[in-house]
C-alpha atoms as a PDB file:
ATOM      1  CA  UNK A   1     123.383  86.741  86.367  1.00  0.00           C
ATOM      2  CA  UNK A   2     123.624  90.261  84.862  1.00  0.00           C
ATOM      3  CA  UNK A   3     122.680  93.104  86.981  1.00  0.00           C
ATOM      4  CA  UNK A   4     119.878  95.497  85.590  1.00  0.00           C
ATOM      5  CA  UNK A   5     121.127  98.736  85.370  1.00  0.00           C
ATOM      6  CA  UNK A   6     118.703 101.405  86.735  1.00  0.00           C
ATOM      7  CA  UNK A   7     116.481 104.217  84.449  1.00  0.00           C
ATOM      8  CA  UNK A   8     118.668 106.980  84.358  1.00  0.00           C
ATOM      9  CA  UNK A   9     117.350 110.513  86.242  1.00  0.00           C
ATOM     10  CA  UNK A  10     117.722 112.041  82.982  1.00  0.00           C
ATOM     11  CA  UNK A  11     115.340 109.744  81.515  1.00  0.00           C
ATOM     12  CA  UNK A  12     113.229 109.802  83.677  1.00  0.00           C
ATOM     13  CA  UNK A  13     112.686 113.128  83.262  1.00  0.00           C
ATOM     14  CA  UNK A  14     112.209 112.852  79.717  1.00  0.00           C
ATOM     15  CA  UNK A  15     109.364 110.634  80.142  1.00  0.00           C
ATOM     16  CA  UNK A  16     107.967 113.036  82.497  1.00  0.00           C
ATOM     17  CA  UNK A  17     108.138 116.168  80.691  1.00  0.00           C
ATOM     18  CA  UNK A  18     106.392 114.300  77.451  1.00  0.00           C
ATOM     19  CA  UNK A  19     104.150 113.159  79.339  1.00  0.00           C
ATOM     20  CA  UNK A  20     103.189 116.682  81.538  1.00  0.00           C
ATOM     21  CA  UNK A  21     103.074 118.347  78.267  1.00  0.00           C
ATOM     22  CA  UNK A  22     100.346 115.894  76.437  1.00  0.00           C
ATOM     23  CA  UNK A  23      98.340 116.505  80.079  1.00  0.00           C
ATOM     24  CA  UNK A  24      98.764 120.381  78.852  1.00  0.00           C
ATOM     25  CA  UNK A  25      98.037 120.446  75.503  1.00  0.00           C
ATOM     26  CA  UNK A  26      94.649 117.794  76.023  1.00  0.00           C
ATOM     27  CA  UNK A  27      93.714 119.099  79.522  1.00  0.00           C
ATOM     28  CA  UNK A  28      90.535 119.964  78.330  1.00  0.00           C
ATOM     29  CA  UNK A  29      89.715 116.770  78.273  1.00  0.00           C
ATOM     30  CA  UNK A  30      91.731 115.024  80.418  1.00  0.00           C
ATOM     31  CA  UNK A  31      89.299 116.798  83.656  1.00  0.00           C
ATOM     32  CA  UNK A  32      89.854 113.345  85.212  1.00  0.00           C
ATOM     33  CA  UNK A  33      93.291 111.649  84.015  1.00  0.00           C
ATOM     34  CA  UNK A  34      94.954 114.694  83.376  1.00  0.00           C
ATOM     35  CA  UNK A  35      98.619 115.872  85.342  1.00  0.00           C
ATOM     36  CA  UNK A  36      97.234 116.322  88.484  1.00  0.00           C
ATOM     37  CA  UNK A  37      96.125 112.462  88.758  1.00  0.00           C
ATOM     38  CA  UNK A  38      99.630 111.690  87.254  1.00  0.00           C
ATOM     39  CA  UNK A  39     101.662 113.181  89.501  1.00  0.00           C
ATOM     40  CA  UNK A  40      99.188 112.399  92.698  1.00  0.00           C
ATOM     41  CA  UNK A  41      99.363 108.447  91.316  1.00  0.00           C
ATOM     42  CA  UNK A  42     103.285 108.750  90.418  1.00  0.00           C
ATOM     43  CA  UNK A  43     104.097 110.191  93.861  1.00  0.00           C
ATOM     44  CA  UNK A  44     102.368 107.581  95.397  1.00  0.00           C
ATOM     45  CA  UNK A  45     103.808 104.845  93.788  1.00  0.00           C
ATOM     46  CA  UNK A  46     107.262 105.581  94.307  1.00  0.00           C
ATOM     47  CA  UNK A  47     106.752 105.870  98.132  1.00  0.00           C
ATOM     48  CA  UNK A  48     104.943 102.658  97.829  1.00  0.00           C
ATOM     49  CA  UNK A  49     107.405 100.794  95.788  1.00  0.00           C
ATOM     50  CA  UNK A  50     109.927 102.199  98.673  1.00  0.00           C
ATOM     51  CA  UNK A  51     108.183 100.164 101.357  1.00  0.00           C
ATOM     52  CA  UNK A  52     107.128  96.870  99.421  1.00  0.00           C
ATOM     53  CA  UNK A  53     110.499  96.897  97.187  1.00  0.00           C
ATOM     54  CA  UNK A  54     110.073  97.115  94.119  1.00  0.00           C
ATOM     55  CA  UNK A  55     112.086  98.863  91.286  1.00  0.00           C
ATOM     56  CA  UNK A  56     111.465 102.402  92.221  1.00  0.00           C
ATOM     57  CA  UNK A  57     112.523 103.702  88.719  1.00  0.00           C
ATOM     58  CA  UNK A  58     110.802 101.470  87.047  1.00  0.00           C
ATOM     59  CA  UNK A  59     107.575 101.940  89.224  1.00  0.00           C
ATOM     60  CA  UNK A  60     107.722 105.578  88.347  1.00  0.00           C
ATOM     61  CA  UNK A  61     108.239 105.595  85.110  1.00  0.00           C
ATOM     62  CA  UNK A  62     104.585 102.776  84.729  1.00  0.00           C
ATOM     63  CA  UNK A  63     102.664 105.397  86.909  1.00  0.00           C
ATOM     64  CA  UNK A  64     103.825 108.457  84.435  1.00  0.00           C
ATOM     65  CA  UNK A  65     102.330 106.454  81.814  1.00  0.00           C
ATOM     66  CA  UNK A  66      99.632 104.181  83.063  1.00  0.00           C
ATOM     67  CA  UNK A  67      96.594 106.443  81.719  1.00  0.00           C
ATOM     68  CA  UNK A  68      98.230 107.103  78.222  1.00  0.00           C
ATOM     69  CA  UNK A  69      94.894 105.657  76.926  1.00  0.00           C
ATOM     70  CA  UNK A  70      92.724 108.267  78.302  1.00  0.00           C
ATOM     71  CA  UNK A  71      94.728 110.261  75.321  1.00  0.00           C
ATOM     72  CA  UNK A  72      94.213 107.951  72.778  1.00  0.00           C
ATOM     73  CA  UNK A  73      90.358 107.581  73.232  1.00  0.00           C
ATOM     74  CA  UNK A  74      87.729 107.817  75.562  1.00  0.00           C
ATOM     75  CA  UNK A  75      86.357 105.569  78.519  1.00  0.00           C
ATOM     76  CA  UNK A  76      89.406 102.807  77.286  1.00  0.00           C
ATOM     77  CA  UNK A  77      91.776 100.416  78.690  1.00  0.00           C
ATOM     78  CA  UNK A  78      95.247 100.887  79.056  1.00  0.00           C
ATOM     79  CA  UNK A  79      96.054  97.849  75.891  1.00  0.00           C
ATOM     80  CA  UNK A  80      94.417 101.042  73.881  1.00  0.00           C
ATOM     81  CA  UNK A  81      97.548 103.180  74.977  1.00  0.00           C
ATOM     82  CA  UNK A  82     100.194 100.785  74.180  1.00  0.00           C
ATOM     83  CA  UNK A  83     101.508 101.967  71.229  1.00  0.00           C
ATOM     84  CA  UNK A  84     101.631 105.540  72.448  1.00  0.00           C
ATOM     85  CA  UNK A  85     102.877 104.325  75.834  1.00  0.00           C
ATOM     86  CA  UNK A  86     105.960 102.675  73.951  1.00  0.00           C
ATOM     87  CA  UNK A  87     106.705 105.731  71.260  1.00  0.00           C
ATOM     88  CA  UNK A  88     107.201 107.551  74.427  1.00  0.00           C
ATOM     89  CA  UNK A  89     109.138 105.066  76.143  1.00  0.00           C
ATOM     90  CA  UNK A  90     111.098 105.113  73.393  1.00  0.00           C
ATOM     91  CA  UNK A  91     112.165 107.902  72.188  1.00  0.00           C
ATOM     92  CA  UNK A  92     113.069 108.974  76.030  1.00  0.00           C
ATOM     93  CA  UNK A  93     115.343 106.635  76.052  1.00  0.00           C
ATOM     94  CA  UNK A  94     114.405 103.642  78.110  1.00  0.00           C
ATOM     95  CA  UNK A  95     115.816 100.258  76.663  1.00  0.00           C
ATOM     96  CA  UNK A  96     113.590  97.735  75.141  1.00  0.00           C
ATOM     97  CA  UNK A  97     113.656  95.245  78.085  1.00  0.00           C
ATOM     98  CA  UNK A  98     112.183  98.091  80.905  1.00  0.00           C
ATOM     99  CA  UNK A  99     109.248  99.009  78.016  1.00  0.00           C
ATOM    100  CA  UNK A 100     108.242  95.455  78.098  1.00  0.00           C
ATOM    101  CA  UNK A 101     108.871  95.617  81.944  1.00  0.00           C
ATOM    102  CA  UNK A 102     106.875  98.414  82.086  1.00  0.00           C
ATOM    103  CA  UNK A 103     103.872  97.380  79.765  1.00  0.00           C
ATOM    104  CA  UNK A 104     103.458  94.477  81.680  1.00  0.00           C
ATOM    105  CA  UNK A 105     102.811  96.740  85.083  1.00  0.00           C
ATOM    106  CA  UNK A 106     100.514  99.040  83.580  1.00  0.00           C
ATOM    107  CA  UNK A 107      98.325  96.246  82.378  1.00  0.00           C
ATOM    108  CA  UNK A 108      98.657  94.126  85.663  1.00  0.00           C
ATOM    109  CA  UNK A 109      97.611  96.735  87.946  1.00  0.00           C
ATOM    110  CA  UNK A 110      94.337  97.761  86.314  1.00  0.00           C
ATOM    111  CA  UNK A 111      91.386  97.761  88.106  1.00  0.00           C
ATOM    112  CA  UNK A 112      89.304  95.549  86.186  1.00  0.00           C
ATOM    113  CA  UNK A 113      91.684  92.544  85.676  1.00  0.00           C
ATOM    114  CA  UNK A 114      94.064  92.511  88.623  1.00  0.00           C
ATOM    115  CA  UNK A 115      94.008  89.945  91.344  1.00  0.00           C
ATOM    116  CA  UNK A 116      95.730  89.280  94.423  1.00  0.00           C
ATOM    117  CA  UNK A 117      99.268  87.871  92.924  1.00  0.00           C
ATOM    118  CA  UNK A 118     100.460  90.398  90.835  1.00  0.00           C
ATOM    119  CA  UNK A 119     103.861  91.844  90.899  1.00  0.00           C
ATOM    120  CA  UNK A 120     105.291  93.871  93.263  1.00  0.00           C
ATOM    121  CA  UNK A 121     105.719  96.761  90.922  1.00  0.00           C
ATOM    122  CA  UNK A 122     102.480  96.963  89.741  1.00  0.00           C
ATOM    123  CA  UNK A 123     100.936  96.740  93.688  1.00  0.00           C
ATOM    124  CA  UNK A 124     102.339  99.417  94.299  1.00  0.00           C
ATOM    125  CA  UNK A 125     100.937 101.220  91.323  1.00  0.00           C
ATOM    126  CA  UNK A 126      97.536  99.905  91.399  1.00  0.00           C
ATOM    127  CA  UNK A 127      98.124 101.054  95.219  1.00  0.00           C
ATOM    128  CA  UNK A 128      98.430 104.726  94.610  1.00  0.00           C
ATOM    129  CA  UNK A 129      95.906 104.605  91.776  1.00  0.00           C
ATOM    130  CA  UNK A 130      93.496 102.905  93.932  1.00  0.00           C
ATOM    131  CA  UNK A 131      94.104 105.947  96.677  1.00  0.00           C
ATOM    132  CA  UNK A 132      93.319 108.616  94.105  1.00  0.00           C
ATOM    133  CA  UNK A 133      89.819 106.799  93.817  1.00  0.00           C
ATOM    134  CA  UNK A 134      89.250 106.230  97.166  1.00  0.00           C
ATOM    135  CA  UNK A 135      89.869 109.467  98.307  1.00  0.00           C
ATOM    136  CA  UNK A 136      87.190 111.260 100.154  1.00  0.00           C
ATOM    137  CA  UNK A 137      87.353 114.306  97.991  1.00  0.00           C
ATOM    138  CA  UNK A 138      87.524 112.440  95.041  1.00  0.00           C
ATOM    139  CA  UNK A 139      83.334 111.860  94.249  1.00  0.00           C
ATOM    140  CA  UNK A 140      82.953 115.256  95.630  1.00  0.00           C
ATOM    141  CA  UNK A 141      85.290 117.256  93.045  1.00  0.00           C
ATOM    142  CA  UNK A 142      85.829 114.829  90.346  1.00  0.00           C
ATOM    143  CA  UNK A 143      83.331 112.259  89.913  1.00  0.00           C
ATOM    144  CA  UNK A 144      81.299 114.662  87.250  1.00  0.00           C
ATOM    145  CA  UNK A 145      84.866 115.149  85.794  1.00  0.00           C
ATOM    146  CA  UNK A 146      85.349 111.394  84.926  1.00  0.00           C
ATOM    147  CA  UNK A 147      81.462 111.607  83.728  1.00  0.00           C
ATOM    148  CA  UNK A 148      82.265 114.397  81.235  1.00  0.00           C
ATOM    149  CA  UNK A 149      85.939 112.900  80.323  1.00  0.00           C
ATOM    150  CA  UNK A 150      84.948 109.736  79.195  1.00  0.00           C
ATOM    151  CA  UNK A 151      80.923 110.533  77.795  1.00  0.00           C
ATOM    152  CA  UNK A 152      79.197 108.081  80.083  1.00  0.00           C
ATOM    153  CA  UNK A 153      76.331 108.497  82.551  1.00  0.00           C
ATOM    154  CA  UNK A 154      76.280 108.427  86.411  1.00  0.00           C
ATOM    155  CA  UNK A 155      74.425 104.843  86.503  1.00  0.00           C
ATOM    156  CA  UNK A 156      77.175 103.380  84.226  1.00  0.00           C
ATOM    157  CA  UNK A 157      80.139 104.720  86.632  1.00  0.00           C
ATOM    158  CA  UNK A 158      78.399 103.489  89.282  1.00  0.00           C
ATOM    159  CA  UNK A 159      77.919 100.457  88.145  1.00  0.00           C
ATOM    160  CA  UNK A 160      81.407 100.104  87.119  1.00  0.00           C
ATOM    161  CA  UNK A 161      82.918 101.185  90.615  1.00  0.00           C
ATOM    162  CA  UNK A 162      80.674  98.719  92.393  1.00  0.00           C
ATOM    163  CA  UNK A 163      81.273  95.857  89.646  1.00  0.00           C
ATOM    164  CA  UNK A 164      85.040  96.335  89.634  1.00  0.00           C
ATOM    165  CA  UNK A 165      85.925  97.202  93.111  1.00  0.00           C
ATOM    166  CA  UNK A 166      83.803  95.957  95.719  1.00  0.00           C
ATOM    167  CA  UNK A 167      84.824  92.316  95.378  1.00  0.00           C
ATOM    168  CA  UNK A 168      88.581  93.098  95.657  1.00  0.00           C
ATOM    169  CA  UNK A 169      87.618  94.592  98.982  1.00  0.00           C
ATOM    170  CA  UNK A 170      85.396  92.119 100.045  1.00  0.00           C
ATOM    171  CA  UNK A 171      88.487  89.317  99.332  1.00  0.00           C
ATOM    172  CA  UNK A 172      91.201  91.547 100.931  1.00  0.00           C
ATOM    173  CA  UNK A 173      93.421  93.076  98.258  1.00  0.00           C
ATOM    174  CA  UNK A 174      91.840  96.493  97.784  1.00  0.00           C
ATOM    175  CA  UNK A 175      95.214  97.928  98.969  1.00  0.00           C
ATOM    176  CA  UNK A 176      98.343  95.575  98.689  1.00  0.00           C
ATOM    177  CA  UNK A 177     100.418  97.606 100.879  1.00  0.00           C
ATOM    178  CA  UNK A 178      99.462  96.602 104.740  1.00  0.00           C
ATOM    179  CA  UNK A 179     100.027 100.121 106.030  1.00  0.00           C
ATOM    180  CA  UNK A 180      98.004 101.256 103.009  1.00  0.00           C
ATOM    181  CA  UNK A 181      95.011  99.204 104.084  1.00  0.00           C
ATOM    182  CA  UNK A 182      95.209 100.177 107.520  1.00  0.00           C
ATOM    183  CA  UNK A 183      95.039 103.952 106.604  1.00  0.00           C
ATOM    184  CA  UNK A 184      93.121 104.238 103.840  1.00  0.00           C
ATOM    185  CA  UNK A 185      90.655 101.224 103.855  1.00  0.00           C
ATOM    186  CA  UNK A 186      88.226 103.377 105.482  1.00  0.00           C
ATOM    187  CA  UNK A 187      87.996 106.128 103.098  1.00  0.00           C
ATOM    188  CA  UNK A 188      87.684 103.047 100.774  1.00  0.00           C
ATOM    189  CA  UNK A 189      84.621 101.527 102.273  1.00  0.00           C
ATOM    190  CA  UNK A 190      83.406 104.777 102.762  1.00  0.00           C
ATOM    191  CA  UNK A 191      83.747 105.439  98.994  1.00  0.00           C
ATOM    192  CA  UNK A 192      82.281 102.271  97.878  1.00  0.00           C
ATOM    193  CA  UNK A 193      79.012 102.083  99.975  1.00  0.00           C
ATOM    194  CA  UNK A 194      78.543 105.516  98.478  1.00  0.00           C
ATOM    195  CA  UNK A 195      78.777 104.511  94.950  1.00  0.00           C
ATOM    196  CA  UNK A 196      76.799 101.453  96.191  1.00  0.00           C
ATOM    197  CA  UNK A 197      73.636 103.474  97.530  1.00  0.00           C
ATOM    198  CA  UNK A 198      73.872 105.032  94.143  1.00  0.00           C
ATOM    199  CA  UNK A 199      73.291 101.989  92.423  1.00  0.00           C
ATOM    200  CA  UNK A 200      70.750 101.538  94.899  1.00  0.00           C
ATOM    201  CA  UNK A 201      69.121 104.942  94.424  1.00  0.00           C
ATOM    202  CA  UNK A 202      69.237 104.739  90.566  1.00  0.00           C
ATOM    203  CA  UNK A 203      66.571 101.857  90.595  1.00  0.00           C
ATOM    204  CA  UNK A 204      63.933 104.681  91.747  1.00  0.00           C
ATOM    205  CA  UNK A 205      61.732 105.905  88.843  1.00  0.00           C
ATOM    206  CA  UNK A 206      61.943 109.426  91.146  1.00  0.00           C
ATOM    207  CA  UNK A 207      65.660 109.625  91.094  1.00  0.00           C
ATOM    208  CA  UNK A 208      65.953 108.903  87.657  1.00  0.00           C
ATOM    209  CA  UNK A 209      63.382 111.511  86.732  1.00  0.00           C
ATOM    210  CA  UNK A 210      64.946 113.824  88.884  1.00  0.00           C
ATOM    211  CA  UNK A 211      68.727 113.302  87.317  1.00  0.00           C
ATOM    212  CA  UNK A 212      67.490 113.409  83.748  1.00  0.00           C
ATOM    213  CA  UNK A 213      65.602 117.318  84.311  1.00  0.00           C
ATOM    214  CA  UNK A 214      68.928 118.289  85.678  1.00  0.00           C
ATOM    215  CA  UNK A 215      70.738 117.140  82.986  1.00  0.00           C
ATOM    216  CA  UNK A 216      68.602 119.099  80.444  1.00  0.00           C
END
């Protein structure tokens, strides 16, 4: 069996610099996705693809590019950034069988769609992207961030928080990582009975009379 030879530092790199300077140039409207939730997620992943693993290189290299969509258009999935994801991939220099590698991560660690068996490259980045969300500062400071980044109201990112992430902690893969769950789980349940009483709150005629004359 042939041995996989690793991403190169240098390429790496590349990816990284491409990728830090799209954040730039479009940080205006990445408030949400922009570097500083790339680098938090990519830091993140590598120390968690250190514990459960996985291909370290290739782990960092998925979390430097999972959000490419957010670039491509607004409130999307990450299929929409595939073609930008590869071009990048690409023309930094990573060979054809880590893009597909790498593809398949990004897509099996979103939110939405992943379930309890999936790789152990993309746990750990759906580990360290599921920490950015369930940190405690994280509906404080950039909740009305995502709201403004991808055009949609409060009631609809509640509802997709709640819809999306409440049964993954109910069945007991919110985190993957076990050291992850045991720190972090409860800023997580924190986090999602808050978005919860939202929901909760936004089925008051009061509170949504009282949202829509301070949005005006």
């Amino acid at each position: 069996m042939r041995t996989r030879t690793t991403i190169p530092r240098s390429v790496i790199a590349d990816v990284e610099q491409r990728v830090r300077r799209l954040c730039e140039d479009l940080a205006a409207k990445l408030q949400f996705h922009g570097w500083h939730h790339v680098s938090f997620v990519r830091d993140k992943s590598v120390h968690f693809a250190g514990r459960n693993g996985a291909a370290r290189d290739v782990v960092e290299v998925a979390a430097l590019v999972h959000d490419l969509n957010y670039m491509v258009r607004r409130n999307s999935l990450p299929t929409d950034g595939e073609a930008l994801r590869r071009k990048i991939l690409f023309v930094s220099g990573v060979c054809l069988g880590d893009i597909e590698w790498i593809e398949k991560i990004v897509v099996e660690a979103e939110m939405r769609t992943r379930h309890r068996d999936i790789s152990l490259e993309a746990q750990a980045l759906s580990d360290a992207d599921t920490l950015f969300k369930a940190l405690p500062v994280t509906p404080v400071v950039l909740a009305h961030k995502y709201l403004q980044e991808n055009g949609i109201t409060l009631k609809e990112l509640a509802y997709k928080i709640v819809g999306e992430q409440v049964s993954k902690a109910d069945e007991g893969y919110y985190f993957y990582d076990a050291e992850a769950a045991a720190t972090y789980s409860k800023w997580a349940e924190t986090n999602l009975l808050l978005w919860q009483h939202i929901v909760e709150s936004l089925d008051d005629p009061c509170v949504e009379e009282l949202l829509t004359k301070v949005a005006s």
